[in-house]
């Protein structure tokens, strides 16, 4: 069965510090992974997908099949990065399975 | 097109009553998904449609839940005989799924309907 694990419920850093939000997955097939973000009082929105190998708002995520991980990283956190972050795995039929989310708080 | 629209935004109902939520997806999107989210959890898949066909239902979707997408456009989610455990945020999302797997660009979510059963 597919599963997405985000071990940290809360991650608190100071502005300018590096950020790494962890995501581990289990899936027997070829995974397609995403990060979604939800800012305060806004709807859930796509941040990035592994297949695009892109950097969005300074965030990057690399799929590591050996470690079954898809950690989200940013070298220098900004206050506006404070939000809930959800890792998601597309299983068959392209239906995402979400992790429970990590709340990122960036202090000034 | 202003994205995925959900109505109502909030619903408070007494236990045992029926409720119905509506979702209007992005017009070009052929897929529509319903999710439920409770406090401290990520969205949990309930069901999805490709055009008007309901292709999959989660085990979370008990017999009291029914979803429709009659013309392949908007969708409704009805909960009959509501229970306090049904209290949650109900999210709708839509996407365009082409034949090429790379044509799935991720999902656009609505703001959700927050259901409170008292």
GROMACS .gro file of C-alpha atoms in nm:
model
  226
    1UNK     CA    1   0.000   0.000   0.000
    2UNK     CA    2   0.113   0.353  -0.064
    3UNK     CA    3   0.199   0.574   0.228
    4UNK     CA    4   0.343   0.920   0.283
    5UNK     CA    5   0.513   1.006   0.610
    6UNK     CA    6   0.595   1.354   0.727
    7UNK     CA    7   0.763   1.296   1.062
    8UNK     CA    8   0.753   1.655   1.185
    9UNK     CA    9   0.424   1.819   1.275
   10UNK     CA   10   0.600   2.148   1.338
   11UNK     CA   11   0.923   2.303   1.219
   12UNK     CA   12   1.030   2.634   1.367
   13UNK     CA   13   1.326   2.832   1.227
   14UNK     CA   14   1.455   3.186   1.216
   15UNK     CA   15   1.458   3.397   0.904
   16UNK     CA   16   1.764   3.325   0.692
   17UNK     CA   17   1.815   2.976   0.830
   18UNK     CA   18   1.807   2.669   0.603
   19UNK     CA   19   1.489   2.466   0.597
   20UNK     CA   20   1.434   2.099   0.528
   21UNK     CA   21   1.087   1.948   0.549
   22UNK     CA   22   1.106   1.572   0.547
   23UNK     CA   23   0.890   1.338   0.343
   24UNK     CA   24   0.927   0.962   0.312
   25UNK     CA   25   0.707   0.741   0.104
   26UNK     CA   26   0.632   0.378   0.042
   27UNK     CA   27   0.503   0.268  -0.293
   28UNK     CA   28   0.570  -0.039  -0.499
   29UNK     CA   29   0.537   0.133  -0.835
   30UNK     CA   30   0.709   0.429  -0.995
   31UNK     CA   31   0.626   0.723  -0.769
   32UNK     CA   32   0.518   1.066  -0.874
   33UNK     CA   33   0.562   1.309  -0.589
   34UNK     CA   34   0.440   1.659  -0.516
   35UNK     CA   35   0.463   1.924  -0.250
   36UNK     CA   36   0.156   2.131  -0.173
   37UNK     CA   37   0.143   2.441   0.043
   38UNK     CA   38  -0.138   2.608   0.233
   39UNK     CA   39  -0.083   2.963   0.352
   40UNK     CA   40  -0.299   3.102   0.630
   41UNK     CA   41  -0.661   3.142   0.516
   42UNK     CA   42  -0.580   3.029   0.163
   43UNK     CA   43  -0.656   2.715  -0.027
   44UNK     CA   44  -0.420   2.426  -0.076
   45UNK     CA   45  -0.202   2.485  -0.381
   46UNK     CA   46   0.062   2.299  -0.571
   47UNK     CA   47   0.417   2.407  -0.489
   48UNK     CA   48   0.625   2.174  -0.701
   49UNK     CA   49   0.636   1.826  -0.854
   50UNK     CA   50   0.939   1.605  -0.877
   51UNK     CA   51   0.905   1.533  -1.246
   52UNK     CA   52   0.955   1.900  -1.328
   53UNK     CA   53   1.280   1.926  -1.131
   54UNK     CA   54   1.200   2.293  -1.076
   55UNK     CA   55   1.267   2.548  -0.806
   56UNK     CA   56   0.964   2.741  -0.687
   57UNK     CA   57   0.997   3.033  -0.442
   58UNK     CA   58   1.349   2.909  -0.370
   59UNK     CA   59   1.227   2.561  -0.272
   60UNK     CA   60   1.364   2.245  -0.429
   61UNK     CA   61   1.294   1.879  -0.371
   62UNK     CA   62   1.486   1.581  -0.502
   63UNK     CA   63   1.344   1.235  -0.530
   64UNK     CA   64   1.575   0.980  -0.368
   65UNK     CA   65   1.448   0.638  -0.463
   66UNK     CA   66   1.711   0.461  -0.256
   67UNK     CA   67   1.598   0.633   0.062
   68UNK     CA   68   1.236   0.666  -0.060
   69UNK     CA   69   1.244   1.031   0.030
   70UNK     CA   70   1.134   1.359  -0.125
   71UNK     CA   71   1.251   1.623   0.120
   72UNK     CA   72   1.170   1.989   0.057
   73UNK     CA   73   1.459   2.229   0.102
   74UNK     CA   74   1.526   2.599   0.099
   75UNK     CA   75   1.865   2.749   0.182
   76UNK     CA   76   1.737   3.072   0.340
   77UNK     CA   77   1.389   3.078   0.494
   78UNK     CA   78   1.171   3.387   0.469
   79UNK     CA   79   0.886   3.489   0.697
   80UNK     CA   80   0.640   3.453   0.408
   81UNK     CA   81   0.730   3.084   0.386
   82UNK     CA   82   0.534   3.021   0.705
   83UNK     CA   83   0.258   2.779   0.607
   84UNK     CA   84   0.142   2.418   0.614
   85UNK     CA   85   0.331   2.194   0.375
   86UNK     CA   86   0.195   1.863   0.250
   87UNK     CA   87   0.386   1.597   0.066
   88UNK     CA   88   0.174   1.392  -0.174
   89UNK     CA   89   0.228   1.074  -0.370
   90UNK     CA   90   0.036   1.001  -0.688
   91UNK     CA   91  -0.056   0.637  -0.691
   92UNK     CA   92  -0.231   0.461  -0.974
   93UNK     CA   93  -0.499   0.660  -1.153
   94UNK     CA   94  -0.310   0.974  -1.053
   95UNK     CA   95  -0.488   1.011  -0.722
   96UNK     CA   96  -0.269   1.178  -0.462
   97UNK     CA   97  -0.217   1.035  -0.116
   98UNK     CA   98  -0.122   1.310   0.126
   99UNK     CA   99   0.097   1.314   0.432
  100UNK     CA  100  -0.037   1.471   0.750
  101UNK     CA  101   0.151   1.794   0.687
  102UNK     CA  102   0.426   1.995   0.852
  103UNK     CA  103   0.365   2.342   0.987
  104UNK     CA  104   0.659   2.568   0.908
  105UNK     CA  105   0.700   2.879   1.122
  106UNK     CA  106   0.969   3.127   1.025
  107UNK     CA  107   1.048   3.375   1.300
  108UNK     CA  108   1.179   3.723   1.221
  109UNK     CA  109  -1.277   3.118  -1.462
  110UNK     CA  110  -1.198   3.182  -1.098
  111UNK     CA  111  -1.079   2.834  -1.010
  112UNK     CA  112  -1.255   2.565  -0.813
  113UNK     CA  113  -1.557   2.692  -0.627
  114UNK     CA  114  -1.722   2.520  -0.332
  115UNK     CA  115  -2.050   2.603  -0.162
  116UNK     CA  116  -2.136   2.656   0.111
  117UNK     CA  117  -1.817   2.761   0.289
  118UNK     CA  118  -1.956   2.657   0.625
  119UNK     CA  119  -2.239   2.428   0.728
  120UNK     CA  120  -2.363   2.358   1.078
  121UNK     CA  121  -2.619   2.082   1.104
  122UNK     CA  122  -2.783   1.871   1.368
  123UNK     CA  123  -2.696   1.507   1.396
  124UNK     CA  124  -2.923   1.297   1.179
  125UNK     CA  125  -2.986   1.566   0.917
  126UNK     CA  126  -2.885   1.539   0.553
  127UNK     CA  127  -2.643   1.785   0.395
  128UNK     CA  128  -2.534   1.849   0.039
  129UNK     CA  129  -2.224   2.029  -0.082
  130UNK     CA  130  -2.151   2.157  -0.428
  131UNK     CA  131  -1.827   2.185  -0.621
  132UNK     CA  132  -1.774   2.372  -0.948
  133UNK     CA  133  -1.442   2.270  -1.102
  134UNK     CA  134  -1.230   2.453  -1.355
  135UNK     CA  135  -1.426   2.420  -1.676
  136UNK     CA  136  -1.154   2.254  -1.884
  137UNK     CA  137  -1.080   1.992  -1.619
  138UNK     CA  138  -1.213   1.645  -1.682
  139UNK     CA  139  -1.136   1.509  -1.336
  140UNK     CA  140  -1.298   1.602  -1.009
  141UNK     CA  141  -1.198   1.476  -0.666
  142UNK     CA  142  -1.350   1.488  -0.320
  143UNK     CA  143  -1.132   1.482  -0.010
  144UNK     CA  144  -1.199   1.507   0.361
  145UNK     CA  145  -0.961   1.675   0.603
  146UNK     CA  146  -0.977   1.660   0.979
  147UNK     CA  147  -0.767   1.855   1.227
  148UNK     CA  148  -0.402   1.759   1.221
  149UNK     CA  149  -0.436   1.538   0.917
  150UNK     CA  150  -0.373   1.575   0.550
  151UNK     CA  151  -0.655   1.548   0.297
  152UNK     CA  152  -0.797   1.195   0.268
  153UNK     CA  153  -0.930   1.075  -0.064
  154UNK     CA  154  -1.302   1.002  -0.084
  155UNK     CA  155  -1.392   0.963  -0.451
  156UNK     CA  156  -1.322   1.094  -0.798
  157UNK     CA  157  -1.490   1.140  -1.133
  158UNK     CA  158  -1.358   1.139  -1.483
  159UNK     CA  159  -1.614   1.342  -1.672
  160UNK     CA  160  -1.947   1.209  -1.541
  161UNK     CA  161  -1.822   0.864  -1.444
  162UNK     CA  162  -1.742   0.793  -1.080
  163UNK     CA  163  -1.435   0.575  -1.114
  164UNK     CA  164  -1.326   0.510  -0.759
  165UNK     CA  165  -1.459   0.533  -0.407
  166UNK     CA  166  -1.256   0.511  -0.089
  167UNK     CA  167  -1.350   0.283   0.198
  168UNK     CA  168  -1.399   0.607   0.391
  169UNK     CA  169  -1.708   0.669   0.180
  170UNK     CA  170  -1.975   0.489   0.376
  171UNK     CA  171  -2.324   0.413   0.242
  172UNK     CA  172  -2.441   0.741   0.388
  173UNK     CA  173  -2.225   0.931   0.143
  174UNK     CA  174  -2.312   0.975  -0.222
  175UNK     CA  175  -2.150   1.187  -0.489
  176UNK     CA  176  -2.269   1.277  -0.835
  177UNK     CA  177  -2.139   1.464  -1.135
  178UNK     CA  178  -2.437   1.436  -1.368
  179UNK     CA  179  -2.316   1.634  -1.668
  180UNK     CA  180  -1.945   1.609  -1.615
  181UNK     CA  181  -1.933   1.964  -1.483
  182UNK     CA  182  -2.027   2.046  -1.123
  183UNK     CA  183  -2.047   1.779  -0.856
  184UNK     CA  184  -2.248   1.730  -0.538
  185UNK     CA  185  -2.157   1.538  -0.226
  186UNK     CA  186  -2.445   1.437  -0.004
  187UNK     CA  187  -2.418   1.300   0.347
  188UNK     CA  188  -2.730   1.138   0.487
  189UNK     CA  189  -2.806   1.099   0.858
  190UNK     CA  190  -2.501   1.297   0.959
  191UNK     CA  191  -2.297   1.190   1.259
  192UNK     CA  192  -2.059   1.393   1.473
  193UNK     CA  193  -1.769   1.202   1.320
  194UNK     CA  194  -1.858   1.356   0.984
  195UNK     CA  195  -1.743   1.695   1.108
  196UNK     CA  196  -1.451   1.790   0.885
  197UNK     CA  197  -1.341   2.010   0.599
  198UNK     CA  198  -1.460   1.868   0.268
  199UNK     CA  199  -1.231   1.962  -0.018
  200UNK     CA  200  -1.292   1.944  -0.387
  201UNK     CA  201  -1.015   1.946  -0.646
  202UNK     CA  202  -1.003   1.923  -1.022
  203UNK     CA  203  -0.741   1.841  -1.281
  204UNK     CA  204  -0.698   1.769  -1.646
  205UNK     CA  205  -0.581   1.419  -1.715
  206UNK     CA  206  -0.459   1.354  -2.064
  207UNK     CA  207  -0.339   1.029  -2.210
  208UNK     CA  208   0.020   1.128  -2.151
  209UNK     CA  209   0.098   1.083  -1.780
  210UNK     CA  210   0.307   1.397  -1.790
  211UNK     CA  211  -0.007   1.589  -1.874
  212UNK     CA  212  -0.114   1.573  -1.511
  213UNK     CA  213   0.001   1.904  -1.375
  214UNK     CA  214  -0.130   1.866  -1.025
  215UNK     CA  215  -0.456   1.956  -0.875
  216UNK     CA  216  -0.641   2.278  -0.819
  217UNK     CA  217  -0.824   2.279  -0.489
  218UNK     CA  218  -1.127   2.469  -0.376
  219UNK     CA  219  -1.147   2.649  -0.043
  220UNK     CA  220  -1.350   2.370   0.106
  221UNK     CA  221  -1.676   2.333   0.295
  222UNK     CA  222  -1.640   2.311   0.670
  223UNK     CA  223  -1.907   2.083   0.816
  224UNK     CA  224  -1.989   2.089   1.185
  225UNK     CA  225  -2.235   1.831   1.315
  226UNK     CA  226  -2.380   1.919   1.654
   0.00000   0.00000   0.00000
